């Protein structure tokens, strides 16, 4: 009876392997553990610099931890993204060919938008308008730009991306799903995102499995490409070793001093030195270049600008501008306007209307000394 209750070695192996017929290996359509580690390391390096860029923008401490890599089917997206999200789509324009989709919770995106617009992020409105989405787009643009720069260092080539496209994503309602890559399956890289004490959530990266394979192959080929360089240098070394081992070339080092002796005889030869001859210049030749130079300056185009006034506004105030908004300038009504040449003030004037076109009547020109001081 005791022998009947014991498990055979095959049964023990089956239990340890979890009954998996593939011996714990990923299916052909997925990623092996080594490939998952490679993708995770690429994401860790690229988004490490993105945390610094986002911290500078938000004026908050930003932490992006080591990612978790999984392979998901398109039919599983409802389970992977159950809440309303904000998607940021990016395409690679140089270095790689593929799409990359960043996904962040809508509440977290509202906090980021509020911080970008000068708020403290505590009372962020979860309903994102166009202004808030533009703020999120700028933040993600800085993040992905920094990530592309880090990837350029990893892959030793220039990598550039397109401007990000921001949209609301609700998989259950079918909203914003057009930006999700059409390939199946997809690779999901999930990072833990912490922004001060305001956000402790996840930001996810979603791209096709074929693109992930391209990244892995590119990095693997880059590492293996260094070996042929050493093998090409090996034959000359063997030739040198064979030459040193051969008995016949031994007298060759004795012939080396010979060129040095020939060199000493060449130095002792007399050197012919002749004085330099210059063309003569008369008074007419001296005066002519000045006139020619002045004529050349006459054809140089200059940019003339009339400045009505200036003002300073914060990023929040600029984002809140709309049709009909009024911007108050630092000049009074009727005050002379500035006339600038190549961004330098040279005169004052008053605005006039000439045949339904605006013009400026010059009322005062700065002196030569004042113009020189403006140029300094």
Short mmCIF file of C-alpha atoms in Angstrom, two decimals, residues 31-199:
data_model
loop_
_atom_site.label_atom_id
_atom_site.label_comp_id
_atom_site.label_asym_id
_atom_site.label_seq_id
_atom_site.Cartn_x
_atom_site.Cartn_y
_atom_site.Cartn_z
CA UNK A 31 8.85 36.21 -25.31
CA UNK A 32 11.36 34.04 -23.52
CA UNK A 33 12.48 35.07 -20.01
CA UNK A 34 15.77 36.35 -21.43
CA UNK A 35 13.93 38.42 -24.04
CA UNK A 36 11.65 39.84 -21.35
CA UNK A 37 14.70 40.85 -19.32
CA UNK A 38 16.18 42.53 -22.40
CA UNK A 39 13.02 44.54 -23.07
CA UNK A 40 12.81 45.46 -19.40
CA UNK A 41 16.41 46.67 -19.36
CA UNK A 42 15.84 48.80 -22.48
CA UNK A 43 12.77 50.35 -20.85
CA UNK A 44 14.60 50.87 -17.56
CA UNK A 45 17.44 52.78 -19.25
CA UNK A 46 15.23 54.87 -21.54
CA UNK A 47 12.65 55.87 -18.91
CA UNK A 48 15.27 56.53 -16.25
CA UNK A 49 16.18 59.79 -17.97
CA UNK A 50 12.48 60.48 -18.61
CA UNK A 51 11.89 60.62 -14.87
CA UNK A 52 14.45 63.42 -14.60
CA UNK A 53 12.84 65.39 -17.43
CA UNK A 54 9.35 65.00 -15.93
CA UNK A 55 10.63 65.98 -12.48
CA UNK A 56 11.96 69.26 -13.90
CA UNK A 57 8.65 70.04 -15.62
CA UNK A 58 6.41 69.24 -12.66
CA UNK A 59 8.72 70.55 -9.94
CA UNK A 60 8.04 67.29 -8.09
CA UNK A 61 10.14 64.25 -7.30
CA UNK A 62 9.39 61.65 -9.98
CA UNK A 63 10.30 57.97 -9.68
CA UNK A 64 9.89 55.37 -12.42
CA UNK A 65 10.79 51.88 -11.19
CA UNK A 66 11.94 48.74 -13.00
CA UNK A 67 9.28 47.63 -15.49
CA UNK A 68 7.28 44.41 -15.76
CA UNK A 69 7.06 42.90 -19.26
CA UNK A 70 4.09 40.79 -20.39
CA UNK A 71 2.58 39.68 -23.68
CA UNK A 72 -1.16 40.35 -24.08
CA UNK A 73 -3.70 39.54 -26.75
CA UNK A 74 -5.98 42.21 -28.16
CA UNK A 75 -8.94 40.29 -26.75
CA UNK A 76 -7.47 40.83 -23.25
CA UNK A 77 -7.30 44.62 -23.46
CA UNK A 78 -10.59 45.00 -21.60
CA UNK A 79 -9.04 43.28 -18.60
CA UNK A 80 -5.70 45.07 -18.91
CA UNK A 81 -7.25 48.56 -19.13
CA UNK A 82 -10.48 48.53 -17.10
CA UNK A 83 -10.44 52.26 -16.19
CA UNK A 84 -10.57 55.40 -18.36
CA UNK A 85 -7.08 56.20 -19.54
CA UNK A 86 -5.18 58.75 -21.59
CA UNK A 87 -3.17 57.37 -24.50
CA UNK A 88 -0.12 59.04 -26.01
CA UNK A 89 0.82 57.67 -29.44
CA UNK A 90 4.36 58.07 -30.78
CA UNK A 91 5.91 56.85 -34.05
CA UNK A 92 9.63 56.37 -34.68
CA UNK A 93 10.77 58.48 -37.62
CA UNK A 94 14.47 57.59 -37.58
CA UNK A 95 16.44 54.62 -36.30
CA UNK A 96 13.44 52.28 -35.99
CA UNK A 97 10.14 51.70 -37.75
CA UNK A 98 7.21 51.15 -35.43
CA UNK A 99 4.61 52.64 -33.11
CA UNK A 100 4.71 53.13 -29.36
CA UNK A 101 1.68 53.84 -27.17
CA UNK A 102 1.95 55.23 -23.64
CA UNK A 103 -1.08 54.67 -21.42
CA UNK A 104 -1.72 56.50 -18.14
CA UNK A 105 -4.79 56.70 -15.91
CA UNK A 106 -7.05 59.66 -16.55
CA UNK A 107 -6.87 60.79 -12.91
CA UNK A 108 -3.06 60.73 -13.00
CA UNK A 109 -3.05 62.66 -16.28
CA UNK A 110 -5.31 65.31 -14.68
CA UNK A 111 -2.79 65.77 -11.86
CA UNK A 112 0.08 66.12 -14.34
CA UNK A 113 -1.92 68.67 -16.36
CA UNK A 114 -2.71 70.68 -13.23
CA UNK A 115 0.96 70.75 -12.23
CA UNK A 116 1.96 71.79 -15.75
CA UNK A 117 -0.52 74.70 -15.60
CA UNK A 118 0.84 76.05 -12.31
CA UNK A 119 -1.47 74.25 -9.85
CA UNK A 120 -0.52 72.12 -6.87
CA UNK A 121 -2.21 68.96 -8.18
CA UNK A 122 -4.42 68.45 -5.13
CA UNK A 123 -7.74 69.51 -6.68
CA UNK A 124 -7.22 68.37 -10.25
CA UNK A 125 -10.33 68.09 -12.39
CA UNK A 126 -10.53 64.53 -13.83
CA UNK A 127 -12.52 65.76 -16.83
CA UNK A 128 -9.74 66.72 -19.21
CA UNK A 129 -10.34 69.51 -21.70
CA UNK A 130 -8.27 70.48 -24.71
CA UNK A 131 -6.01 72.72 -22.63
CA UNK A 132 -5.33 69.95 -20.11
CA UNK A 133 -4.65 67.42 -22.88
CA UNK A 134 -2.21 69.87 -24.45
CA UNK A 135 -0.37 70.13 -21.14
CA UNK A 136 -0.21 66.34 -20.86
CA UNK A 137 0.98 66.15 -24.46
CA UNK A 138 3.86 68.54 -23.72
CA UNK A 139 4.88 66.54 -20.64
CA UNK A 140 4.84 63.26 -22.55
CA UNK A 141 6.71 64.89 -25.44
CA UNK A 142 9.55 65.77 -23.09
CA UNK A 143 9.51 62.28 -21.59
CA UNK A 144 9.58 60.43 -24.91
CA UNK A 145 12.19 62.81 -26.32
CA UNK A 146 14.47 62.05 -23.39
CA UNK A 147 13.77 58.33 -23.78
CA UNK A 148 14.70 58.48 -27.48
CA UNK A 149 17.98 60.18 -26.59
CA UNK A 150 18.80 57.40 -24.11
CA UNK A 151 17.91 54.75 -26.70
CA UNK A 152 20.28 56.44 -29.15
CA UNK A 153 23.08 55.84 -26.66
CA UNK A 154 22.08 52.21 -26.09
CA UNK A 155 21.81 51.33 -29.80
CA UNK A 156 24.67 53.62 -30.92
CA UNK A 157 22.62 55.34 -33.62
CA UNK A 158 20.33 58.34 -33.98
CA UNK A 159 16.73 57.66 -32.94
CA UNK A 160 14.01 60.25 -33.43
CA UNK A 161 10.25 60.26 -32.81
CA UNK A 162 7.22 62.09 -34.13
CA UNK A 163 5.24 64.58 -32.00
CA UNK A 164 2.92 62.64 -29.66
CA UNK A 165 -0.81 62.36 -30.29
CA UNK A 166 -2.92 62.48 -27.11
CA UNK A 167 -6.41 61.02 -26.86
CA UNK A 168 -8.81 59.66 -24.23
CA UNK A 169 -8.88 55.86 -24.07
CA UNK A 170 -11.80 53.78 -22.84
CA UNK A 171 -11.52 50.22 -24.12
CA UNK A 172 -14.92 49.14 -22.79
CA UNK A 173 -16.70 51.96 -24.58
CA UNK A 174 -14.52 51.65 -27.68
CA UNK A 175 -13.23 55.22 -27.33
CA UNK A 176 -9.70 56.00 -28.53
CA UNK A 177 -8.94 52.42 -29.55
CA UNK A 178 -7.86 53.54 -33.03
CA UNK A 179 -4.43 54.45 -31.67
CA UNK A 180 -3.78 50.93 -30.35
CA UNK A 181 -1.43 49.03 -32.71
CA UNK A 182 -3.32 46.65 -34.96
CA UNK A 183 -0.79 43.82 -34.57
CA UNK A 184 -1.60 40.88 -32.32
CA UNK A 185 -0.22 40.03 -29.80
CA UNK A 186 1.16 43.13 -28.08
CA UNK A 187 3.92 43.69 -25.55
CA UNK A 188 2.94 45.55 -22.39
CA UNK A 189 5.72 47.18 -20.35
CA UNK A 190 4.35 48.46 -17.04
CA UNK A 191 6.31 50.98 -14.95
CA UNK A 192 5.44 52.11 -11.45
CA UNK A 193 5.10 55.91 -11.50
CA UNK A 194 5.41 58.03 -8.37
CA UNK A 195 5.10 61.83 -8.49
CA UNK A 196 5.76 63.32 -5.07
CA UNK A 197 2.87 62.39 -2.79
CA UNK A 198 0.28 62.98 -5.50
CA UNK A 199 0.64 59.94 -7.77
#
